[in-house]
Amino acid sequence: MNNNIFPCLWYDGDAKQSAEFYCKVFNGGITADTPVVVNIDVFGQRLMLLNGGPQFRKNPSISFMVICETEDEVQKYWDQLLEGGMALMELGSYSWSRKYGWVQDKYGVTWQLFLGEKASDQKMIPTLMFINENNGKAQEAMELYTRIFPDSSIGNVLKYGDGSEGHSIPEPSENVQHAHFVIDNYSFFCMDSSYDHQFDFNEGISIVVMTDDQKQTDIYWNGLTSDGGRESMCGWLKDKYGLSWQIVPKRLIQLMNDSDQEKAYKVVQAMMKMQKIIIQDLEDAYQS
């Protein structure tokens, strides 16, 4: 499992309360605690919680599948996450799992609790839902992501036409009902959905990729912004499907956390003017 890739959840001031809540629910721990960023470790995986302001709201286009070993474990998480939240699919027995439920918690994050076998050593797996204009593009997206990143592969892919159970809305047979893919040893699930969803990918949930050097930064940035992607500021971008990524050199974090606060501030000021992060420009600002 790769902890250089991890989800970032956007908050309007309540990241710390949310972090404490998830640590309680999943028996995790807070690993970084600043007014802007709180990092937590859940199941040995990293989650970043960002106090970014009121601009973006999290939605179910990206949910988190938690693979549970017992019915009691599913129930324990469900009861806690449902408090102050709402059920998107009621907890019950389905053809794909003896005990499954989809819940949106009180902080707007959605969780799919699933009793079954893990597809990898990851217990918590971000699940991308390709909807609206992206409906039918899950397979194409998996192929794009696995081309860009090393140590990547597409695992099991279940299409709607593969003799699966009926759905209230007919799905094209070639659409992906459920698929597993890996980028740089980090697992994702994805699916297509023809429902008329009133939301889509946005900055409320993004995927952070920590890079070792400028070459790696350039490869990921250029690959994800190609063919209809869009550059944003401070290492943020949207790929052609509107999924938000943060491509962050590890050197940026080192310089921003320097004990010389004046130098660290210069680095932050330089970063704020960038789209793609240029490590040499950060070094120059640090030395100035």
Short mmCIF file of C-alpha atoms in Angstrom, two decimals:
data_model
loop_
_atom_site.label_atom_id
_atom_site.label_comp_id
_atom_site.label_asym_id
_atom_site.label_seq_id
_atom_site.Cartn_x
_atom_site.Cartn_y
_atom_site.Cartn_z
CA MET A 1 0.00 0.00 0.00
CA ASN A 2 1.23 3.47 -0.90
CA ASN A 3 0.82 6.26 1.68
CA ASN A 4 2.13 8.82 -0.84
CA ILE A 5 -1.37 8.78 -2.35
CA PHE A 6 -4.28 9.68 -0.10
CA PRO A 7 -7.64 11.48 -0.10
CA CYS A 8 -8.12 15.07 1.03
CA LEU A 9 -11.47 16.14 2.49
CA TRP A 10 -12.48 19.82 2.36
CA TYR A 11 -14.01 21.49 5.42
CA ASP A 12 -15.28 24.88 6.48
CA GLY A 13 -13.61 25.14 9.88
CA ASP A 14 -14.63 21.78 11.36
CA ALA A 15 -11.77 19.55 10.17
CA LYS A 16 -10.50 18.93 13.72
CA GLN A 17 -13.94 17.86 15.03
CA SER A 18 -14.34 15.57 12.02
CA ALA A 19 -10.86 14.10 12.56
CA GLU A 20 -11.65 13.33 16.19
CA PHE A 21 -14.94 11.72 15.12
CA TYR A 22 -13.29 9.40 12.57
CA CYS A 23 -10.54 8.48 15.02
CA LYS A 24 -13.23 7.45 17.49
CA VAL A 25 -15.30 5.52 14.93
CA PHE A 26 -12.37 3.70 13.32
CA ASN A 27 -9.90 3.64 16.22
CA GLY A 28 -7.48 5.95 14.38
CA GLY A 29 -5.05 8.67 15.44
CA ILE A 30 -4.26 12.27 14.57
CA THR A 31 -0.77 12.57 13.04
CA ALA A 32 -0.68 16.29 12.17
CA ASP A 33 -2.73 19.08 13.72
CA THR A 34 -2.59 22.65 12.37
CA PRO A 35 -5.35 25.25 11.94
CA VAL A 36 -5.47 24.51 8.19
CA VAL A 37 -4.53 20.82 7.87
CA VAL A 38 -5.30 17.84 10.11
CA ASN A 39 -3.92 14.44 9.08
CA ILE A 40 -5.22 11.22 10.54
CA ASP A 41 -4.19 7.57 10.33
CA VAL A 42 -7.10 5.17 9.88
CA PHE A 43 -6.41 1.45 9.33
CA GLY A 44 -2.78 2.37 8.60
CA GLN A 45 -3.94 4.73 5.84
CA ARG A 46 -3.56 8.47 5.62
CA LEU A 47 -6.47 10.92 5.36
CA MET A 48 -5.95 14.68 5.03
CA LEU A 49 -8.63 17.06 6.31
CA LEU A 50 -8.33 20.63 5.02
CA ASN A 51 -10.02 23.72 6.44
CA GLY A 52 -10.42 25.47 3.10
CA GLY A 53 -13.56 27.56 3.61
CA PRO A 54 -17.19 27.44 2.46
CA GLN A 55 -16.57 27.10 -1.30
CA PHE A 56 -16.91 23.32 -1.73
CA ARG A 57 -19.13 20.63 -0.28
CA LYS A 58 -18.32 16.94 -0.19
CA ASN A 59 -20.72 14.62 -2.03
CA PRO A 60 -21.15 10.90 -2.86
CA SER A 61 -19.31 11.07 -6.22
CA ILE A 62 -16.37 9.88 -4.10
CA SER A 63 -17.24 7.57 -1.23
CA PHE A 64 -15.11 5.35 0.96
CA MET A 65 -15.63 1.60 0.93
CA VAL A 66 -14.69 0.01 4.25
CA ILE A 67 -14.18 -3.75 3.96
CA CYS A 68 -15.38 -5.37 7.17
CA GLU A 69 -14.63 -8.86 8.48
CA THR A 70 -17.76 -9.44 10.58
CA GLU A 71 -21.40 -8.36 10.66
CA ASP A 72 -20.76 -6.81 14.08
CA GLU A 73 -18.02 -4.64 12.62
CA VAL A 74 -20.37 -3.36 9.88
CA GLN A 75 -23.03 -2.64 12.50
CA LYS A 76 -20.61 -0.82 14.81
CA TYR A 77 -19.46 1.59 12.08
CA TRP A 78 -22.98 2.03 10.72
CA ASP A 79 -24.48 3.02 14.07
CA GLN A 80 -21.83 5.67 14.68
CA LEU A 81 -21.70 7.11 11.15
CA LEU A 82 -25.49 7.30 10.89
CA GLU A 83 -25.73 9.50 14.00
CA GLY A 84 -26.54 12.97 12.64
CA GLY A 85 -26.18 11.64 9.09
CA MET A 86 -28.45 9.84 6.63
CA ALA A 87 -28.72 6.44 4.95
CA LEU A 88 -28.20 6.46 1.17
CA MET A 89 -28.75 2.67 0.93
CA GLU A 90 -30.22 1.03 4.00
CA LEU A 91 -28.15 -1.45 5.93
CA GLY A 92 -29.21 -4.92 4.87
CA SER A 93 -28.45 -8.06 2.89
CA TYR A 94 -27.74 -7.63 -0.83
CA SER A 95 -26.67 -9.98 -3.61
CA TRP A 96 -23.10 -8.65 -3.40
CA SER A 97 -22.80 -8.70 0.40
CA ARG A 98 -24.58 -10.35 3.29
CA LYS A 99 -24.38 -7.05 5.19
CA TYR A 100 -23.94 -3.74 3.38
CA GLY A 101 -25.02 -0.12 3.77
CA TRP A 102 -24.18 3.29 2.29
CA VAL A 103 -24.30 6.21 4.71
CA GLN A 104 -23.55 9.93 4.58
CA ASP A 105 -22.19 11.10 7.92
CA LYS A 106 -22.85 14.41 9.66
CA TYR A 107 -19.77 15.96 8.00
CA GLY A 108 -20.96 15.12 4.47
CA VAL A 109 -18.57 12.20 3.85
CA THR A 110 -20.15 9.03 2.44
CA TRP A 111 -19.14 5.53 3.46
CA GLN A 112 -19.98 2.14 1.96
CA LEU A 113 -19.74 -0.50 4.67
CA PHE A 114 -19.19 -3.90 3.11
CA LEU A 115 -18.89 -7.37 4.61
CA GLY A 116 -16.57 -9.32 2.35
CA GLU A 117 -13.07 -10.13 1.17
CA LYS A 118 -10.48 -7.39 0.75
CA ALA A 119 -9.28 -6.81 -2.82
CA SER A 120 -5.88 -5.67 -1.51
CA ASP A 121 -4.21 -4.90 1.81
CA GLN A 122 -6.24 -1.67 1.97
CA LYS A 123 -9.24 -1.73 4.26
CA MET A 124 -10.59 1.69 3.20
CA ILE A 125 -10.86 2.25 -0.57
CA PRO A 126 -11.91 5.48 -2.31
CA THR A 127 -14.73 4.71 -4.75
CA LEU A 128 -15.22 6.96 -7.78
CA MET A 129 -18.71 7.25 -9.31
CA PHE A 130 -18.77 8.30 -12.96
CA ILE A 131 -22.09 10.07 -13.46
CA ASN A 132 -23.82 12.72 -15.58
CA GLU A 133 -21.50 13.62 -18.48
CA ASN A 134 -18.94 11.08 -17.20
CA ASN A 135 -21.39 8.18 -17.10
CA GLY A 136 -19.91 5.31 -19.09
CA LYS A 137 -16.32 6.58 -18.76
CA ALA A 138 -15.15 4.52 -15.76
CA GLN A 139 -13.26 2.03 -17.97
CA GLU A 140 -11.60 4.82 -19.95
CA ALA A 141 -10.61 6.61 -16.72
CA MET A 142 -9.03 3.47 -15.26
CA GLU A 143 -7.00 3.05 -18.45
CA LEU A 144 -5.84 6.69 -18.29
CA TYR A 145 -4.81 6.56 -14.62
CA THR A 146 -2.98 3.25 -14.94
CA ARG A 147 -1.03 4.59 -17.94
CA ILE A 148 0.14 7.68 -16.03
CA PHE A 149 1.22 6.07 -12.75
CA PRO A 150 3.80 3.31 -12.20
CA ASP A 151 2.99 0.02 -10.46
CA SER A 152 -0.58 0.26 -11.72
CA SER A 153 -3.11 -2.30 -12.91
CA ILE A 154 -6.79 -2.87 -13.56
CA GLY A 155 -8.20 -5.70 -11.50
CA ASN A 156 -11.64 -7.28 -11.56
CA VAL A 157 -14.20 -5.41 -13.70
CA LEU A 158 -17.89 -6.28 -13.46
CA LYS A 159 -20.00 -4.82 -16.28
CA TYR A 160 -23.76 -4.36 -15.99
CA GLY A 161 -24.17 -6.78 -18.89
CA ASP A 162 -22.39 -9.58 -17.03
CA GLY A 163 -25.62 -11.13 -15.77
CA SER A 164 -25.85 -9.06 -12.59
CA GLU A 165 -29.05 -8.27 -10.75
CA GLY A 166 -31.62 -5.90 -12.21
CA HIS A 167 -31.60 -2.20 -11.48
CA SER A 168 -34.46 0.27 -11.24
CA ILE A 169 -32.79 2.33 -13.96
CA PRO A 170 -31.55 0.36 -16.98
CA GLU A 171 -27.78 0.60 -17.40
CA PRO A 172 -25.93 0.11 -20.70
CA SER A 173 -24.43 -3.38 -20.67
CA GLU A 174 -20.89 -2.05 -21.26
CA ASN A 175 -21.05 0.30 -18.25
CA VAL A 176 -18.99 -0.61 -15.19
CA GLN A 177 -21.03 -1.80 -12.22
CA HIS A 178 -17.97 -2.25 -10.04
CA ALA A 179 -14.24 -2.32 -10.75
CA HIS A 180 -10.95 -2.38 -8.84
CA PHE A 181 -7.82 -0.62 -10.07
CA VAL A 182 -4.45 0.25 -8.58
CA ILE A 183 -2.22 3.27 -9.19
CA ASP A 184 1.27 3.20 -7.71
CA ASN A 185 0.18 0.42 -5.32
CA TYR A 186 -2.85 2.37 -4.03
CA SER A 187 -6.29 0.83 -4.57
CA PHE A 188 -9.44 2.48 -5.89
CA PHE A 189 -12.87 1.21 -6.82
CA CYS A 190 -15.04 2.80 -9.50
CA MET A 191 -18.46 2.52 -11.08
CA ASP A 192 -20.76 4.10 -13.67
CA SER A 193 -24.26 5.25 -12.76
CA SER A 194 -27.07 6.46 -15.03
CA TYR A 195 -29.12 7.97 -12.21
CA ASP A 196 -29.83 11.71 -12.46
CA HIS A 197 -27.45 12.78 -9.70
CA GLN A 198 -27.53 16.40 -8.53
CA PHE A 199 -23.79 16.45 -7.82
CA ASP A 200 -20.48 15.56 -9.46
CA PHE A 201 -16.74 15.48 -8.78
CA ASN A 202 -15.53 18.70 -7.14
CA GLU A 203 -12.79 19.97 -4.84
CA GLY A 204 -14.73 18.77 -1.78
CA ILE A 205 -12.79 15.51 -2.08
CA SER A 206 -9.47 15.42 -3.93
CA ILE A 207 -6.65 12.92 -4.35
CA VAL A 208 -3.21 13.98 -3.09
CA VAL A 209 -0.09 12.55 -4.73
CA MET A 210 3.25 13.21 -2.99
CA THR A 211 6.13 13.25 -5.48
CA ASP A 212 9.85 12.58 -5.05
CA ASP A 213 11.23 15.10 -7.57
CA GLN A 214 10.39 17.48 -10.43
CA LYS A 215 10.44 14.74 -13.07
CA GLN A 216 7.76 12.76 -11.26
CA THR A 217 5.77 15.94 -10.61
CA ASP A 218 5.87 16.81 -14.32
CA ILE A 219 4.81 13.32 -15.45
CA TYR A 220 1.75 13.21 -13.19
CA TRP A 221 0.79 16.85 -13.79
CA ASN A 222 1.13 16.67 -17.56
CA GLY A 223 -0.63 13.31 -17.77
CA LEU A 224 -3.62 14.39 -15.70
CA THR A 225 -4.06 17.82 -17.33
CA SER A 226 -3.81 16.45 -20.89
CA ASP A 227 -6.77 16.00 -23.23
CA GLY A 228 -9.23 18.26 -21.45
CA GLY A 229 -7.79 18.51 -17.93
CA ARG A 230 -7.44 21.88 -16.26
CA GLU A 231 -4.62 23.45 -14.24
CA SER A 232 -5.55 25.19 -11.02
CA MET A 233 -3.41 26.87 -8.35
CA CYS A 234 -0.94 25.64 -5.72
CA GLY A 235 -0.51 22.15 -7.17
CA TRP A 236 -4.24 21.55 -7.70
CA LEU A 237 -5.65 20.36 -11.03
CA LYS A 238 -8.77 18.77 -12.48
CA ASP A 239 -8.44 15.87 -14.89
CA LYS A 240 -10.66 15.51 -17.97
CA TYR A 241 -13.44 13.98 -15.84
CA GLY A 242 -13.42 16.85 -13.32
CA LEU A 243 -11.73 14.78 -10.58
CA SER A 244 -9.48 17.01 -8.44
CA TRP A 245 -5.87 16.08 -7.73
CA GLN A 246 -3.11 17.73 -5.71
CA ILE A 247 0.38 16.98 -7.06
CA VAL A 248 2.68 17.90 -4.17
CA PRO A 249 6.48 17.53 -4.12
CA LYS A 250 7.69 16.23 -0.75
CA ARG A 251 10.30 19.00 -0.83
CA LEU A 252 7.53 21.60 -0.61
CA ILE A 253 6.35 20.16 2.71
CA GLN A 254 9.94 20.08 4.04
CA LEU A 255 10.54 23.73 3.13
CA MET A 256 7.17 24.90 4.46
CA ASN A 257 7.90 23.22 7.79
CA ASP A 258 11.39 24.73 8.12
CA SER A 259 12.26 25.96 11.59
CA ASP A 260 13.18 29.36 10.11
CA GLN A 261 9.68 30.82 9.87
CA GLU A 262 10.73 33.70 7.64
CA LYS A 263 12.17 31.32 5.05
CA ALA A 264 9.16 29.02 5.31
CA TYR A 265 6.88 32.02 4.72
CA LYS A 266 8.82 32.93 1.56
CA VAL A 267 8.32 29.40 0.28
CA VAL A 268 4.57 29.58 0.93
CA GLN A 269 4.38 32.95 -0.86
CA ALA A 270 6.19 31.48 -3.88
CA MET A 271 3.94 28.43 -3.90
CA MET A 272 0.80 30.58 -3.83
CA LYS A 273 1.77 32.07 -7.21
CA MET A 274 2.28 28.69 -8.90
CA GLN A 275 0.00 26.32 -10.74
CA LYS A 276 2.25 23.27 -11.13
CA ILE A 277 4.80 23.30 -8.29
CA ILE A 278 8.35 24.07 -9.49
CA ILE A 279 10.78 22.79 -6.87
CA GLN A 280 13.73 24.94 -8.01
CA ASP A 281 11.63 28.10 -7.67
CA LEU A 282 10.77 27.06 -4.12
CA GLU A 283 14.47 26.52 -3.37
CA ASP A 284 15.28 29.96 -4.80
CA ALA A 285 12.60 31.60 -2.63
CA TYR A 286 13.96 29.74 0.41
CA GLN A 287 17.49 31.01 -0.24
CA SER A 288 16.46 34.59 -1.05
#
